[in-house]
mmCIF file of C-alpha atoms in Angstrom:
data_model
loop_
_atom_site.group_PDB
_atom_site.id
_atom_site.type_symbol
_atom_site.label_atom_id
_atom_site.label_comp_id
_atom_site.label_asym_id
_atom_site.label_seq_id
_atom_site.Cartn_x
_atom_site.Cartn_y
_atom_site.Cartn_z
ATOM 1 C CA MET A 1 0.000 0.000 0.000
ATOM 2 C CA LYS A 2 1.198 3.491 -0.736
ATOM 3 C CA HIS A 3 1.958 5.617 2.291
ATOM 4 C CA LEU A 4 1.559 9.273 1.458
ATOM 5 C CA PHE A 5 2.077 11.866 4.117
ATOM 6 C CA ARG A 6 1.937 15.598 4.292
ATOM 7 C CA ALA A 7 4.575 16.692 6.775
ATOM 8 C CA ALA A 8 6.471 18.972 4.420
ATOM 9 C CA SER A 9 3.473 20.769 3.024
ATOM 10 C CA ALA A 10 1.900 21.184 6.461
ATOM 11 C CA MET A 11 5.018 22.971 7.662
ATOM 12 C CA ALA A 12 5.134 25.104 4.530
ATOM 13 C CA VAL A 13 1.495 26.158 4.640
ATOM 14 C CA ALA A 14 0.702 26.344 8.381
ATOM 15 C CA GLY A 15 3.507 28.609 9.533
ATOM 16 C CA ALA A 16 4.007 29.294 13.229
ATOM 17 C CA LEU A 17 2.931 26.835 15.871
ATOM 18 C CA ALA A 18 1.309 29.409 18.142
ATOM 19 C CA LEU A 19 -2.203 28.620 19.309
ATOM 20 C CA THR A 20 -4.784 30.307 17.082
ATOM 21 C CA ALA A 21 -8.404 29.626 16.329
ATOM 22 C CA ALA A 22 -10.389 29.500 13.141
ATOM 23 C CA CYS A 23 -14.121 29.210 13.487
ATOM 24 C CA GLY A 24 -16.665 28.143 10.932
ATOM 25 C CA GLY A 25 -19.730 30.027 9.791
ATOM 26 C CA SER A 26 -22.978 30.741 11.551
ATOM 27 C CA ALA A 27 -24.283 27.787 13.495
ATOM 28 C CA GLY A 28 -27.876 28.173 12.371
ATOM 29 C CA THR A 29 -30.837 26.414 13.943
ATOM 30 C CA THR A 30 -31.085 22.654 13.985
ATOM 31 C CA VAL A 31 -33.747 21.014 11.833
ATOM 32 C CA GLY A 32 -35.327 17.619 11.678
ATOM 33 C CA ALA A 33 -33.295 15.055 9.757
ATOM 34 C CA ASP A 34 -36.128 14.715 7.253
ATOM 35 C CA GLN A 35 -35.592 18.367 6.329
ATOM 36 C CA LEU A 36 -31.982 17.842 5.328
ATOM 37 C CA ASP A 37 -31.377 18.057 1.584
ATOM 38 C CA LEU A 38 -28.635 15.531 0.881
ATOM 39 C CA THR A 39 -29.080 15.454 -2.890
ATOM 40 C CA PRO A 40 -25.882 17.483 -3.589
ATOM 41 C CA LEU A 41 -23.866 14.859 -1.692
ATOM 42 C CA LYS A 42 -24.636 12.216 -4.343
ATOM 43 C CA VAL A 43 -24.605 9.326 -1.869
ATOM 44 C CA ASP A 44 -26.713 6.182 -1.908
ATOM 45 C CA ALA A 45 -29.828 5.740 0.232
ATOM 46 C CA SER A 46 -28.025 3.711 2.898
ATOM 47 C CA THR A 47 -25.298 6.307 3.338
ATOM 48 C CA ALA A 48 -27.855 9.117 3.407
ATOM 49 C CA ALA A 49 -29.749 7.320 6.163
ATOM 50 C CA HIS A 50 -26.513 6.914 8.130
ATOM 51 C CA LEU A 51 -25.757 10.631 7.851
ATOM 52 C CA LYS A 52 -29.260 11.581 8.941
ATOM 53 C CA ASP A 53 -29.007 9.252 11.923
ATOM 54 C CA LEU A 54 -25.703 10.823 12.972
ATOM 55 C CA TYR A 55 -27.191 14.310 12.607
ATOM 56 C CA THR A 56 -30.200 13.373 14.729
ATOM 57 C CA LYS A 57 -28.059 11.877 17.489
ATOM 58 C CA ALA A 58 -25.751 14.888 17.518
ATOM 59 C CA THR A 59 -28.483 17.510 17.601
ATOM 60 C CA ASP A 60 -30.762 15.642 20.005
ATOM 61 C CA GLY A 61 -27.858 15.248 22.406
ATOM 62 C CA GLY A 62 -26.743 18.848 21.998
ATOM 63 C CA ASP A 63 -23.160 17.742 21.372
ATOM 64 C CA THR A 64 -22.648 19.730 18.192
ATOM 65 C CA LYS A 65 -19.364 21.632 18.575
ATOM 66 C CA ILE A 66 -16.564 20.012 16.569
ATOM 67 C CA VAL A 67 -13.075 21.113 17.614
ATOM 68 C CA ALA A 68 -10.127 20.101 15.440
ATOM 69 C CA TYR A 69 -6.486 20.265 16.466
ATOM 70 C CA MET A 70 -4.825 21.128 13.194
ATOM 71 C CA GLN A 71 -2.323 23.507 11.657
ATOM 72 C CA GLY A 72 -3.816 25.315 8.667
ATOM 73 C CA TRP A 73 -7.497 24.620 9.440
ATOM 74 C CA GLU A 74 -8.390 28.112 8.265
ATOM 75 C CA GLN A 75 -7.198 27.503 4.702
ATOM 76 C CA TYR A 76 -10.232 25.232 4.280
ATOM 77 C CA GLN A 77 -12.664 27.796 5.711
ATOM 78 C CA LYS A 78 -15.046 27.630 2.747
ATOM 79 C CA VAL A 79 -15.225 23.849 3.100
ATOM 80 C CA TRP A 80 -16.252 24.069 6.748
ATOM 81 C CA GLU A 81 -18.819 26.730 5.910
ATOM 82 C CA ALA A 82 -20.355 24.419 3.301
ATOM 83 C CA PHE A 83 -20.608 21.642 5.894
ATOM 84 C CA GLU A 84 -22.262 23.913 8.455
ATOM 85 C CA LYS A 85 -24.737 25.126 5.849
ATOM 86 C CA ARG A 86 -25.625 21.554 4.903
ATOM 87 C CA PHE A 87 -26.070 20.479 8.539
ATOM 88 C CA PRO A 88 -27.558 23.433 10.472
ATOM 89 C CA GLY A 89 -26.707 23.693 14.145
ATOM 90 C CA ILE A 90 -23.364 21.897 13.946
ATOM 91 C CA THR A 91 -20.276 24.095 14.244
ATOM 92 C CA THR A 92 -16.620 23.588 13.457
ATOM 93 C CA LYS A 93 -13.549 25.204 14.980
ATOM 94 C CA GLY A 94 -9.840 24.671 14.452
ATOM 95 C CA LEU A 95 -7.033 25.179 16.957
ATOM 96 C CA ALA A 96 -3.527 25.462 15.503
ATOM 97 C CA ILE A 97 -1.711 23.335 18.019
ATOM 98 C CA ASN A 98 1.004 20.794 17.335
ATOM 99 C CA GLY A 99 4.042 18.986 18.698
ATOM 100 C CA PRO A 100 4.674 18.779 22.469
ATOM 101 C CA GLU A 101 1.879 21.245 23.183
ATOM 102 C CA LEU A 102 -0.639 18.979 21.467
ATOM 103 C CA SER A 103 0.703 15.905 23.260
ATOM 104 C CA THR A 104 0.314 17.646 26.606
ATOM 105 C CA LYS A 105 -3.220 18.795 25.792
ATOM 106 C CA LEU A 106 -4.343 15.357 24.685
ATOM 107 C CA SER A 107 -2.845 13.727 27.763
ATOM 108 C CA THR A 108 -4.535 16.276 30.039
ATOM 109 C CA GLU A 109 -7.912 15.751 28.393
ATOM 110 C CA ARG A 110 -7.582 11.994 28.688
ATOM 111 C CA SER A 111 -6.542 12.014 32.351
ATOM 112 C CA SER A 112 -9.165 14.577 33.378
ATOM 113 C CA GLY A 113 -11.969 13.098 31.328
ATOM 114 C CA LYS A 114 -12.791 16.599 30.075
ATOM 115 C CA HIS A 115 -12.577 16.271 26.314
ATOM 116 C CA VAL A 116 -12.529 19.409 24.187
ATOM 117 C CA GLY A 117 -11.029 18.135 20.956
ATOM 118 C CA SER A 118 -12.962 16.074 18.430
ATOM 119 C CA LEU A 119 -10.449 15.251 15.712
ATOM 120 C CA LEU A 120 -6.908 15.692 14.486
ATOM 121 C CA GLY A 121 -5.914 16.973 11.075
ATOM 122 C CA GLY A 122 -2.546 16.979 9.361
ATOM 123 C CA PRO A 123 0.528 14.821 8.809
ATOM 124 C CA ASP A 124 2.435 11.866 10.214
ATOM 125 C CA PHE A 125 0.263 10.943 13.173
ATOM 126 C CA GLN A 126 1.877 8.889 15.911
ATOM 127 C CA ARG A 127 -0.997 8.915 18.390
ATOM 128 C CA LYS A 128 -3.001 5.927 17.194
ATOM 129 C CA ASP A 129 -3.828 4.842 20.750
ATOM 130 C CA MET A 130 -5.794 8.099 21.162
ATOM 131 C CA LEU A 131 -7.839 7.678 17.981
ATOM 132 C CA ARG A 132 -10.873 5.646 16.984
ATOM 133 C CA THR A 133 -12.167 3.936 13.891
ATOM 134 C CA LEU A 134 -15.328 5.235 12.259
ATOM 135 C CA ASP A 135 -18.127 3.954 10.068
ATOM 136 C CA LEU A 136 -17.448 5.857 6.837
ATOM 137 C CA PRO A 137 -19.603 4.468 4.021
ATOM 138 C CA ALA A 138 -19.096 7.727 2.105
ATOM 139 C CA ALA A 139 -15.397 6.844 1.806
ATOM 140 C CA ALA A 140 -15.975 3.262 0.688
ATOM 141 C CA THR A 141 -14.378 3.812 -2.742
ATOM 142 C CA LEU A 142 -11.459 5.929 -1.509
ATOM 143 C CA ASP A 143 -8.136 4.774 -2.964
ATOM 144 C CA PRO A 144 -6.029 2.939 -0.341
ATOM 145 C CA ALA A 145 -3.310 5.497 -1.087
ATOM 146 C CA TYR A 146 -5.376 7.958 0.939
ATOM 147 C CA ARG A 147 -6.123 5.707 3.896
ATOM 148 C CA GLU A 148 -3.496 4.910 6.478
ATOM 149 C CA ASP A 149 -3.038 1.235 7.379
ATOM 150 C CA SER A 150 -4.445 1.569 10.899
ATOM 151 C CA GLY A 151 -7.887 2.413 9.547
ATOM 152 C CA VAL A 152 -8.274 5.646 11.509
ATOM 153 C CA PHE A 153 -6.678 8.158 9.106
ATOM 154 C CA TYR A 154 -8.517 9.271 5.984
ATOM 155 C CA ALA A 155 -7.482 12.024 3.569
ATOM 156 C CA PRO A 156 -10.172 13.925 1.648
ATOM 157 C CA THR A 157 -7.615 16.257 0.091
ATOM 158 C CA THR A 158 -3.954 16.210 -0.819
ATOM 159 C CA THR A 159 -1.181 18.287 -2.292
ATOM 160 C CA VAL A 160 1.137 17.175 -5.062
ATOM 161 C CA TRP A 161 4.703 18.076 -5.921
ATOM 162 C CA GLY A 162 6.055 19.047 -9.276
ATOM 163 C CA ILE A 163 8.661 21.172 -11.010
ATOM 164 C CA GLU A 164 7.836 24.847 -11.378
ATOM 165 C CA TYR A 165 9.226 26.846 -14.289
ATOM 166 C CA ASN A 166 9.069 30.364 -15.678
ATOM 167 C CA SER A 167 6.628 29.988 -18.548
ATOM 168 C CA GLU A 168 8.159 32.883 -20.476
ATOM 169 C CA LYS A 169 11.625 31.307 -20.458
ATOM 170 C CA VAL A 170 10.829 27.598 -20.542
ATOM 171 C CA THR A 171 8.430 26.502 -23.266
ATOM 172 C CA GLY A 172 7.468 23.575 -25.474
ATOM 173 C CA ALA A 173 9.805 20.597 -25.460
ATOM 174 C CA ASP A 174 12.045 22.250 -22.854
ATOM 175 C CA VAL A 175 9.432 21.835 -20.106
ATOM 176 C CA PRO A 176 10.707 19.032 -17.800
ATOM 177 C CA LYS A 177 8.811 15.762 -18.105
ATOM 178 C CA LYS A 178 10.646 13.864 -15.369
ATOM 179 C CA TRP A 179 12.940 14.477 -12.420
ATOM 180 C CA ALA A 180 15.873 13.208 -14.467
ATOM 181 C CA ASP A 181 15.403 16.119 -16.875
ATOM 182 C CA LEU A 182 16.730 18.472 -14.206
ATOM 183 C CA LEU A 183 20.174 16.933 -14.753
ATOM 184 C CA ASP A 184 20.397 18.169 -18.344
ATOM 185 C CA PRO A 185 23.488 20.414 -18.632
ATOM 186 C CA LYS A 186 21.396 23.166 -20.230
ATOM 187 C CA TRP A 187 19.898 23.907 -16.799
ATOM 188 C CA LYS A 188 23.265 24.449 -15.115
ATOM 189 C CA GLY A 189 23.091 27.613 -13.005
ATOM 190 C CA ARG A 190 19.436 28.117 -13.917
ATOM 191 C CA ILE A 191 17.776 26.117 -11.111
ATOM 192 C CA VAL A 192 16.760 27.495 -7.703
ATOM 193 C CA ALA A 193 15.355 25.627 -4.691
ATOM 194 C CA GLY A 194 14.178 26.100 -1.141
ATOM 195 C CA ASP A 195 16.271 25.049 1.848
ATOM 196 C CA ALA A 196 17.040 21.306 1.786
ATOM 197 C CA THR A 197 19.224 21.272 4.902
ATOM 198 C CA THR A 198 16.421 21.561 7.477
ATOM 199 C CA PRO A 199 12.967 19.945 7.744
ATOM 200 C CA SER A 200 11.117 21.854 5.045
ATOM 201 C CA ALA A 201 8.929 21.467 1.999
ATOM 202 C CA THR A 202 11.972 21.018 -0.233
ATOM 203 C CA SER A 203 13.793 18.482 1.923
ATOM 204 C CA GLY A 204 10.528 16.635 2.543
ATOM 205 C CA THR A 205 9.990 16.190 -1.173
ATOM 206 C CA LEU A 206 13.547 15.038 -1.793
ATOM 207 C CA ILE A 207 13.271 12.536 1.068
ATOM 208 C CA ARG A 208 10.095 11.082 -0.419
ATOM 209 C CA LEU A 209 11.565 10.955 -3.913
ATOM 210 C CA TYR A 210 14.622 9.227 -2.464
ATOM 211 C CA GLY A 211 12.523 6.806 -0.411
ATOM 212 C CA GLY A 212 10.389 6.060 -3.463
ATOM 213 C CA HIS A 213 13.522 5.386 -5.568
ATOM 214 C CA ALA A 214 12.823 8.140 -8.070
ATOM 215 C CA ILE A 215 16.203 9.643 -7.175
ATOM 216 C CA ASP A 216 19.371 8.234 -5.599
ATOM 217 C CA ASP A 217 22.853 9.289 -4.478
ATOM 218 C CA ALA A 218 24.064 9.483 -8.073
ATOM 219 C CA TRP A 219 21.152 11.813 -8.916
ATOM 220 C CA LEU A 220 22.029 14.055 -5.961
ATOM 221 C CA ASP A 221 25.679 14.229 -7.024
ATOM 222 C CA ARG A 222 24.733 15.128 -10.590
ATOM 223 C CA LEU A 223 22.284 17.744 -9.310
ATOM 224 C CA LYS A 224 25.106 19.284 -7.281
ATOM 225 C CA ALA A 225 27.048 19.697 -10.526
ATOM 226 C CA GLN A 226 24.154 21.799 -11.836
ATOM 227 C CA ASP A 227 25.116 24.634 -9.462
ATOM 228 C CA VAL A 228 21.640 24.845 -7.975
ATOM 229 C CA THR A 229 21.047 27.971 -5.882
ATOM 230 C CA PHE A 230 19.399 27.062 -2.571
ATOM 231 C CA LYS A 231 17.417 29.832 -0.877
ATOM 232 C CA SER A 232 16.431 29.988 2.782
ATOM 233 C CA SER A 233 12.777 29.297 1.981
ATOM 234 C CA LEU A 234 10.587 27.918 -0.772
ATOM 235 C CA GLU A 235 8.680 31.210 -0.912
ATOM 236 C CA ILE A 236 11.849 33.144 -1.797
ATOM 237 C CA ALA A 237 12.783 30.579 -4.438
ATOM 238 C CA ASP A 238 9.279 30.694 -5.911
ATOM 239 C CA GLN A 239 9.414 34.476 -6.203
ATOM 240 C CA ALA A 240 12.819 34.307 -7.908
ATOM 241 C CA VAL A 241 11.385 32.075 -10.648
ATOM 242 C CA ALA A 242 8.343 34.329 -11.074
ATOM 243 C CA ARG A 243 10.666 37.333 -11.526
ATOM 244 C CA GLY A 244 12.683 35.472 -14.155
ATOM 245 C CA GLU A 245 15.882 35.323 -12.091
ATOM 246 C CA PHE A 246 15.892 31.548 -12.558
ATOM 247 C CA ASP A 247 14.240 29.289 -15.104
ATOM 248 C CA ILE A 248 13.408 26.305 -12.883
ATOM 249 C CA LEU A 249 12.262 25.778 -9.296
ATOM 250 C CA LEU A 250 13.607 22.366 -8.279
ATOM 251 C CA THR A 251 10.328 21.363 -6.676
ATOM 252 C CA THR A 252 7.249 23.024 -5.287
ATOM 253 C CA LEU A 253 3.848 21.978 -4.032
ATOM 254 C CA SER A 254 0.514 22.691 -5.620
ATOM 255 C CA ASP A 255 -0.501 24.657 -2.499
ATOM 256 C CA PHE A 256 2.211 27.208 -3.378
ATOM 257 C CA TYR A 257 1.837 27.103 -7.142
ATOM 258 C CA PHE A 258 -1.910 27.744 -7.406
ATOM 259 C CA PRO A 259 -1.974 31.057 -5.450
ATOM 260 C CA SER A 260 0.993 32.426 -7.398
ATOM 261 C CA LYS A 261 -0.496 31.349 -10.716
ATOM 262 C CA THR A 262 -3.882 32.843 -9.808
ATOM 263 C CA LYS A 263 -2.187 36.199 -9.149
ATOM 264 C CA GLY A 264 -0.815 36.172 -12.685
ATOM 265 C CA ALA A 265 2.748 35.002 -12.134
ATOM 266 C CA PRO A 266 4.359 33.753 -15.386
ATOM 267 C CA ILE A 267 4.883 30.216 -14.129
ATOM 268 C CA GLY A 268 3.998 26.674 -15.108
ATOM 269 C CA PHE A 269 3.815 23.443 -13.135
ATOM 270 C CA ALA A 270 5.299 20.247 -14.590
ATOM 271 C CA PHE A 271 3.014 17.496 -13.275
ATOM 272 C CA PRO A 272 2.626 14.578 -13.430
ATOM 273 C CA LEU A 273 6.204 13.451 -14.002
ATOM 274 C CA GLU A 274 7.051 10.255 -15.841
ATOM 275 C CA ASP A 275 9.450 8.864 -13.245
ATOM 276 C CA GLY A 276 7.121 9.182 -10.295
ATOM 277 C CA ASN A 277 5.035 11.614 -8.293
ATOM 278 C CA VAL A 278 4.651 12.523 -4.642
ATOM 279 C CA SER A 279 1.263 13.190 -3.105
ATOM 280 C CA THR A 280 1.169 14.223 0.534
ATOM 281 C CA PRO A 281 -2.383 14.012 1.882
ATOM 282 C CA THR A 282 -4.063 15.948 4.633
ATOM 283 C CA TYR A 283 -5.345 13.270 6.993
ATOM 284 C CA PHE A 284 -8.163 13.531 9.486
ATOM 285 C CA ALA A 285 -8.811 11.198 12.406
ATOM 286 C CA ALA A 286 -11.367 11.193 15.221
ATOM 287 C CA LEU A 287 -10.165 11.329 18.814
ATOM 288 C CA LYS A 288 -11.141 8.449 21.062
ATOM 289 C CA ASP A 289 -13.694 9.727 23.619
ATOM 290 C CA GLY A 290 -13.515 13.095 21.854
ATOM 291 C CA ALA A 291 -16.144 15.815 22.007
ATOM 292 C CA ALA A 292 -19.161 15.703 19.670
ATOM 293 C CA PRO A 293 -18.565 12.099 18.487
ATOM 294 C CA GLU A 294 -21.633 11.813 16.220
ATOM 295 C CA ALA A 295 -21.106 15.254 14.706
ATOM 296 C CA THR A 296 -17.461 14.365 14.098
ATOM 297 C CA GLU A 297 -18.381 11.122 12.340
ATOM 298 C CA LEU A 298 -20.900 13.064 10.273
ATOM 299 C CA LEU A 299 -18.209 15.527 9.190
ATOM 300 C CA MET A 300 -15.772 12.725 8.404
ATOM 301 C CA ASN A 301 -18.339 11.076 6.121
ATOM 302 C CA TRP A 302 -19.342 14.336 4.465
ATOM 303 C CA LEU A 303 -15.700 15.089 3.545
ATOM 304 C CA PHE A 304 -15.832 12.265 0.988
ATOM 305 C CA THR A 305 -19.119 13.238 -0.643
ATOM 306 C CA ALA A 306 -19.405 14.949 -4.012
ATOM 307 C CA GLU A 307 -20.333 18.230 -2.344
ATOM 308 C CA ALA A 308 -17.258 18.312 -0.121
ATOM 309 C CA GLN A 309 -14.913 17.161 -2.875
ATOM 310 C CA GLN A 310 -16.204 19.984 -5.080
ATOM 311 C CA ALA A 311 -15.696 22.410 -2.189
ATOM 312 C CA PHE A 312 -12.059 21.357 -1.884
ATOM 313 C CA ALA A 313 -11.552 21.730 -5.632
ATOM 314 C CA GLY A 314 -13.120 25.183 -5.437
ATOM 315 C CA ILE A 315 -10.278 26.396 -3.212
ATOM 316 C CA ASN A 316 -7.581 24.629 -5.270
ATOM 317 C CA ALA A 317 -7.178 21.833 -2.712
ATOM 318 C CA LEU A 318 -6.906 18.582 -4.646
ATOM 319 C CA PRO A 319 -9.779 16.191 -3.818
ATOM 320 C CA THR A 320 -8.961 12.492 -3.469
ATOM 321 C CA MET A 321 -12.132 10.553 -4.270
ATOM 322 C CA PRO A 322 -12.335 8.690 -7.600
ATOM 323 C CA GLY A 323 -13.964 10.871 -10.215
ATOM 324 C CA ALA A 324 -13.420 14.048 -8.181
ATOM 325 C CA PRO A 325 -13.059 17.237 -10.221
ATOM 326 C CA ALA A 326 -9.658 18.250 -11.543
ATOM 327 C CA VAL A 327 -8.096 21.470 -10.297
ATOM 328 C CA GLN A 328 -6.769 24.175 -12.633
ATOM 329 C CA GLY A 329 -6.162 21.780 -15.486
ATOM 330 C CA LEU A 330 -4.076 19.228 -13.594
ATOM 331 C CA VAL A 331 -4.488 15.590 -14.505
ATOM 332 C CA PRO A 332 -6.999 13.976 -12.078
ATOM 333 C CA LEU A 333 -5.261 12.122 -9.267
ATOM 334 C CA ASP A 334 -6.755 8.757 -10.178
ATOM 335 C CA GLN A 335 -4.772 8.976 -13.446
ATOM 336 C CA VAL A 336 -1.413 9.780 -11.821
ATOM 337 C CA LYS A 337 1.463 7.374 -11.153
ATOM 338 C CA LEU A 338 2.262 7.769 -7.453
ATOM 339 C CA LEU A 339 5.448 6.589 -5.796
ATOM 340 C CA ASP A 340 5.222 3.960 -3.079
ATOM 341 C CA ILE A 341 7.048 5.877 -0.363
ATOM 342 C CA PRO A 342 7.908 4.943 3.239
ATOM 343 C CA GLY A 343 5.383 5.203 6.054
ATOM 344 C CA PRO A 344 5.378 7.957 8.687
ATOM 345 C CA GLU A 345 7.708 6.286 11.171
ATOM 346 C CA GLU A 346 10.369 5.728 8.529
ATOM 347 C CA ILE A 347 9.930 9.217 7.086
ATOM 348 C CA THR A 348 10.396 10.657 10.580
ATOM 349 C CA SER A 349 13.557 8.610 11.065
ATOM 350 C CA LEU A 350 14.936 9.918 7.764
ATOM 351 C CA TRP A 351 14.670 13.638 8.513
ATOM 352 C CA ASP A 352 17.976 14.008 10.394
ATOM 353 C CA PRO A 353 20.232 11.773 8.273
ATOM 354 C CA MET A 354 18.796 12.970 4.977
ATOM 355 C CA THR A 355 18.935 16.697 5.742
ATOM 356 C CA ALA A 356 22.529 16.134 6.901
ATOM 357 C CA LYS A 357 23.210 14.388 3.579
ATOM 358 C CA PHE A 358 21.678 17.284 1.655
ATOM 359 C CA LYS A 359 23.808 19.778 3.576
ATOM 360 C CA ASP A 360 26.918 17.742 2.828
ATOM 361 C CA VAL A 361 26.054 17.557 -0.875
ATOM 362 C CA PHE A 362 24.643 21.036 -1.490
ATOM 363 C CA GLY A 363 25.977 23.193 1.346
ATOM 364 C CA SER A 364 23.979 25.841 3.220
ATOM 365 C CA PRO A 365 21.332 27.998 1.517
ATOM 366 C CA LYS A 366 22.220 31.441 0.197
ATOM 367 C CA GLY A 367 19.736 34.232 0.672
#
């Protein structure tokens, strides 16, 4: 099974780890389940009945406040608003908490029995003992690539990695079609990248490409000979390509590319690539004994319905369900060759040795 995780992109998109909140839209007044219009979800009768039952249990019990511990919750604000509109009276809220602070909070909630959180969202979970399995008929056809082996993590959206280029300077047959194309001598001195020497979006991609055998030590050595300029951040490197200072951005994620492209930057995104592609999903998982359990299970099901998948696509977040809409002309994910990369524990163990390797090969970033 493919293991696809989103550590790098979460760090790139979420930013600081300070505690912040992002609330959903107006709660609205609860209605009877028979008044819910589930037609836009495009689910079968059995799944619709399950969702209505969950809604009834949540609203009858008054346990309707979903709290997610997740970096970057607010970037999906329009998705949460669509959910709250579909199921009146249920609210969503995200708290940007991670790392040791999250571990402490979860432990305190468990020991005190006072549960505030409902679910976790993000990358590389290592808290499986604190999570529960759910009945998710809406996700029945989800590709195994977007379910983690334990059966508690499901990803309704993902980001993908490709090669960005200045579309005014790189055209036609010169557009890279595979990672190996970056080694062509014509690109010497014309490639820029983010920092690969610390845990980052750039190093995370290279680690996954390495773990998936799309690149190897020989590839890294040949890339070094290309005189790649490494910047202190992916954002700085991205801007340098948009300004035409460099022709190629070694790698970037769709979450970075789409906003820049939408603003009119003269850039293109080479994806998919013939020698393998990295997809790093945003996983969600319900907390064991968490707050609002029925409302949480309702949200988790809804995330894999046609309505939710369209909502993700509408904000340029790639949806994962088969047949989900494409985003800004990219090839649909179910037609993309994905690398079989290591699981979260192995990826975590690779951060230190691989970033040290990158520093040894490429040196420290400049600017």
